[in-house]
Tab-separated table of C-alpha atoms and ligand atoms in Angstrom:
chain	number	residue	atom	x	y	z
A	1	UNK	CA	-0.086	0.286	0.062
A	2	UNK	CA	1.101	3.584	-0.440
A	3	UNK	CA	2.832	5.187	2.459
A	4	UNK	CA	0.850	8.376	3.398
A	5	UNK	CA	-2.390	10.525	2.852
A	6	UNK	CA	-4.904	7.324	3.052
A	7	UNK	CA	-8.060	7.496	4.756
A	8	UNK	CA	-8.378	4.691	7.144
A	9	UNK	CA	-11.751	4.268	8.418
A	10	UNK	CA	-11.404	2.670	11.791
A	11	UNK	CA	-14.019	1.098	13.862
A	12	UNK	CA	-14.204	1.307	17.570
A	13	UNK	CA	-15.945	-1.566	19.428
A	14	UNK	CA	-13.933	-4.804	19.250
A	15	UNK	CA	-11.186	-3.270	17.432
A	16	UNK	CA	-10.034	-0.081	19.252
A	17	UNK	CA	-12.279	-0.516	22.646
A	18	UNK	CA	-12.611	-3.338	24.450
A	19	UNK	CA	-16.540	-3.542	24.518
A	20	UNK	CA	-16.825	-7.094	25.787
A	21	UNK	CA	-14.466	-7.158	28.895
A	22	UNK	CA	-16.150	-3.722	29.635
A	23	UNK	CA	-19.637	-5.176	29.764
A	24	UNK	CA	-18.539	-8.441	31.362
A	25	UNK	CA	-16.796	-6.675	34.104
A	26	UNK	CA	-19.700	-4.775	34.797
A	27	UNK	CA	-22.265	-7.522	34.573
A	28	UNK	CA	-20.220	-9.762	36.822
A	29	UNK	CA	-20.215	-6.712	39.471
A	30	UNK	CA	-23.855	-5.799	39.149
A	31	UNK	CA	-25.360	-9.331	39.008
A	32	UNK	CA	-22.844	-11.483	40.946
A	33	UNK	CA	-22.025	-13.516	37.995
A	34	UNK	CA	-18.606	-15.229	36.658
A	35	UNK	CA	-18.613	-14.565	32.984
A	36	UNK	CA	-15.224	-14.663	31.322
A	37	UNK	CA	-14.460	-12.841	27.928
A	38	UNK	CA	-13.503	-16.059	26.324
A	39	UNK	CA	-17.030	-17.147	26.303
A	40	UNK	CA	-17.770	-14.668	23.874
A	41	UNK	CA	-17.459	-16.341	20.439
A	42	UNK	CA	-20.606	-14.914	18.601
A	43	UNK	CA	-22.221	-11.588	17.848
A	44	UNK	CA	-24.886	-10.836	20.351
A	45	UNK	CA	-23.287	-12.968	22.805
A	46	UNK	CA	-25.356	-11.234	25.752
A	47	UNK	CA	-28.379	-12.882	24.747
A	48	UNK	CA	-27.029	-16.406	25.348
A	49	UNK	CA	-24.520	-15.695	28.416
A	50	UNK	CA	-26.899	-13.424	30.575
A	51	UNK	CA	-30.229	-13.534	32.095
A	52	UNK	CA	-31.393	-10.769	29.878
A	53	UNK	CA	-34.255	-11.891	27.811
A	54	UNK	CA	-32.851	-10.027	24.790
A	55	UNK	CA	-30.579	-7.365	23.694
A	56	UNK	CA	-33.019	-4.762	24.233
A	57	UNK	CA	-32.795	-5.464	28.136
A	58	UNK	CA	-29.093	-5.568	27.722
A	59	UNK	CA	-29.102	-2.172	26.099
A	60	UNK	CA	-31.498	-0.952	28.806
A	61	UNK	CA	-29.177	-1.974	31.493
A	62	UNK	CA	-25.811	-0.482	29.355
A	63	UNK	CA	-27.367	3.116	29.706
A	64	UNK	CA	-26.161	3.525	33.053
A	65	UNK	CA	-23.926	0.704	33.839
A	66	UNK	CA	-20.890	2.626	33.607
A	67	UNK	CA	-20.589	4.222	36.825
A	68	UNK	CA	-23.648	6.205	36.045
A	69	UNK	CA	-22.919	6.725	32.418
A	70	UNK	CA	-23.222	4.351	29.809
A	71	UNK	CA	-21.265	1.211	29.223
A	72	UNK	CA	-19.480	3.101	26.449
A	73	UNK	CA	-17.886	5.673	28.707
A	74	UNK	CA	-15.269	3.854	30.444
A	75	UNK	CA	-14.181	1.100	28.148
A	76	UNK	CA	-10.619	-0.080	28.216
A	77	UNK	CA	-8.517	0.401	25.021
A	78	UNK	CA	-7.043	-2.765	23.496
A	79	UNK	CA	-3.265	-3.139	23.977
A	80	UNK	CA	-1.437	-1.291	21.068
A	81	UNK	CA	-4.536	0.076	19.575
A	82	UNK	CA	-4.124	3.758	20.429
A	83	UNK	CA	-0.411	3.535	19.913
A	84	UNK	CA	-0.888	2.116	16.465
A	85	UNK	CA	-3.418	4.960	15.620
A	86	UNK	CA	-0.803	7.454	16.584
A	87	UNK	CA	1.923	5.676	14.282
A	88	UNK	CA	-0.296	5.742	11.514
A	89	UNK	CA	-1.155	9.428	11.923
A	90	UNK	CA	2.444	10.293	12.059
A	91	UNK	CA	3.129	8.524	8.878
A	92	UNK	CA	0.371	10.800	7.268
A	93	UNK	CA	-2.684	8.898	7.174
A	94	UNK	CA	-5.934	10.282	8.469
A	95	UNK	CA	-7.959	8.405	11.120
A	96	UNK	CA	-11.720	8.393	10.211
A	97	UNK	CA	-13.715	7.178	13.147
A	98	UNK	CA	-16.862	4.673	11.911
A	99	UNK	CA	-18.417	3.540	14.685
A	100	UNK	CA	-22.195	2.544	15.523
A	101	UNK	CA	-23.665	3.543	18.831
A	102	UNK	CA	-27.024	3.709	20.467
A	103	UNK	CA	-28.150	7.281	20.911
A	104	UNK	CA	-27.835	7.442	24.462
A	105	UNK	CA	-23.986	6.783	24.133
A	106	UNK	CA	-23.214	9.485	21.463
A	107	UNK	CA	-21.789	11.956	23.992
A	108	UNK	CA	-19.888	9.279	26.018
A	109	UNK	CA	-18.260	8.256	22.727
A	110	UNK	CA	-16.987	11.691	22.178
A	111	UNK	CA	-15.919	12.033	25.756
A	112	UNK	CA	-14.204	8.477	25.344
A	113	UNK	CA	-12.203	9.625	22.404
A	114	UNK	CA	-11.186	12.758	24.002
A	115	UNK	CA	-10.048	10.982	26.936
A	116	UNK	CA	-7.973	8.455	25.430
A	117	UNK	CA	-6.505	11.117	23.199
A	118	UNK	CA	-7.628	9.108	19.875
A	119	UNK	CA	-5.633	10.943	17.111
A	120	UNK	CA	-8.741	11.670	14.775
A	121	UNK	CA	-10.535	14.819	13.703
A	122	UNK	CA	-13.237	13.050	11.700
A	123	UNK	CA	-15.871	10.800	13.628
A	124	UNK	CA	-19.086	9.497	12.259
A	125	UNK	CA	-21.354	7.879	14.549
A	126	UNK	CA	-23.815	5.779	12.043
A	127	UNK	CA	-25.227	2.523	11.120
A	128	UNK	CA	-24.240	2.400	7.582
A	129	UNK	CA	-20.604	2.613	7.109
A	130	UNK	CA	-20.509	2.673	3.661
A	131	UNK	CA	-21.552	6.145	3.297
A	132	UNK	CA	-18.297	7.310	4.305
A	133	UNK	CA	-15.565	7.148	1.735
A	134	UNK	CA	-12.206	5.608	3.030
A	135	UNK	CA	-9.024	3.801	1.344
A	136	UNK	CA	-8.979	1.194	4.066
A	137	UNK	CA	-11.527	-0.143	6.379
A	138	UNK	CA	-10.965	-1.964	9.541
A	139	UNK	CA	-13.964	-3.428	11.258
A	140	UNK	CA	-14.972	-6.669	13.342
A	141	UNK	CA	-18.693	-7.068	12.377
A	142	UNK	CA	-19.421	-9.464	9.589
A	143	UNK	CA	-22.196	-7.360	8.387
A	144	UNK	CA	-20.115	-4.014	7.992
A	145	UNK	CA	-17.370	-6.014	6.596
A	146	UNK	CA	-19.865	-7.415	3.692
A	147	UNK	CA	-21.379	-4.246	3.098
A	148	UNK	CA	-18.196	-2.357	2.717
A	149	UNK	CA	-16.677	-4.850	0.335
A	150	UNK	CA	-19.856	-4.540	-1.987
A	151	UNK	CA	-20.076	-0.924	-1.651
A	152	UNK	CA	-16.416	-0.075	-2.036
A	153	UNK	CA	-14.788	-2.704	-4.336
A	154	UNK	CA	-11.757	-0.729	-4.728
A	155	UNK	CA	-10.849	-0.002	-1.016
A	156	UNK	CA	-9.174	-2.637	1.087
A	157	UNK	CA	-11.524	-4.006	3.432
A	158	UNK	CA	-9.639	-5.391	6.717
A	159	UNK	CA	-11.250	-8.052	9.062
A	160	UNK	CA	-10.187	-7.537	12.489
A	161	UNK	CA	-10.241	-11.614	13.325
A	162	UNK	CA	-12.103	-12.197	16.215
A	163	UNK	CA	-14.195	-15.358	17.571
A	164	UNK	CA	-17.303	-13.677	16.330
A	165	UNK	CA	-16.528	-12.904	12.945
A	166	UNK	CA	-15.606	-15.209	9.886
A	167	UNK	CA	-13.500	-15.076	6.850
A	168	UNK	CA	-15.048	-13.962	3.644
A	169	UNK	CA	-13.561	-13.453	0.283
A	170	UNK	CA	-12.255	-10.147	-0.826
A	171	UNK	CA	-11.318	-9.315	2.936
A	172	UNK	CA	-7.929	-9.012	4.088
A	173	UNK	CA	-7.676	-10.812	7.605
A	174	UNK	CA	-5.591	-8.886	10.230
A	175	UNK	CA	-4.661	-10.602	13.570
A	176	UNK	CA	-3.963	-7.590	15.642
A	177	UNK	CA	-2.657	-4.099	15.512
A	178	UNK	CA	0.998	-5.141	14.684
A	179	UNK	CA	-0.513	-6.982	11.235
A	180	UNK	CA	-2.534	-4.130	10.394
A	181	UNK	CA	0.568	-1.735	10.635
A	182	UNK	CA	2.560	-4.083	8.616
A	183	UNK	CA	0.098	-3.403	5.822
A	184	UNK	CA	1.520	-0.019	5.384
A	185	UNK	CA	5.191	-0.948	5.198
B	1	MG	MG1	-17.081	-3.351	16.012
């Protein structure tokens, strides 16, 4: 790939922010459970692993489970994620954040980006990520990856390999942040 000036469309949850350890930590605390992140091997895992009757109940709890704010306010960043974004930024690439969030988490998302000093000046909180043109996309959700590769055949669509996503033709599989950085060497 060329060395600078690329627009990198970067997802947050499951890629930069550790959504799963965040909800599991708080779920265990609030309900005396003993779940472990390793148990998460599918999309919408809370429906199978928790006592909630469905994702609607889960999202309802998540509105305030983050110490009075939403779950998204205090998520831990994944190891190497922030440093990798800074490196890409220093190499001249533009970090474009593409993230889907419930409405109640919009301000917590901006606060989280600021707290963690994510090197971006362009943030899109949206459902359909295909609306935003980028040269490279990095995501962990099968439905986003499929939509992006259909809508942007000339872009490089990277699957951040996780237990809850699957290989598909046209995707570049990335096993961690070091591997993602290697794409730009
Ligand atoms: Mg994600």
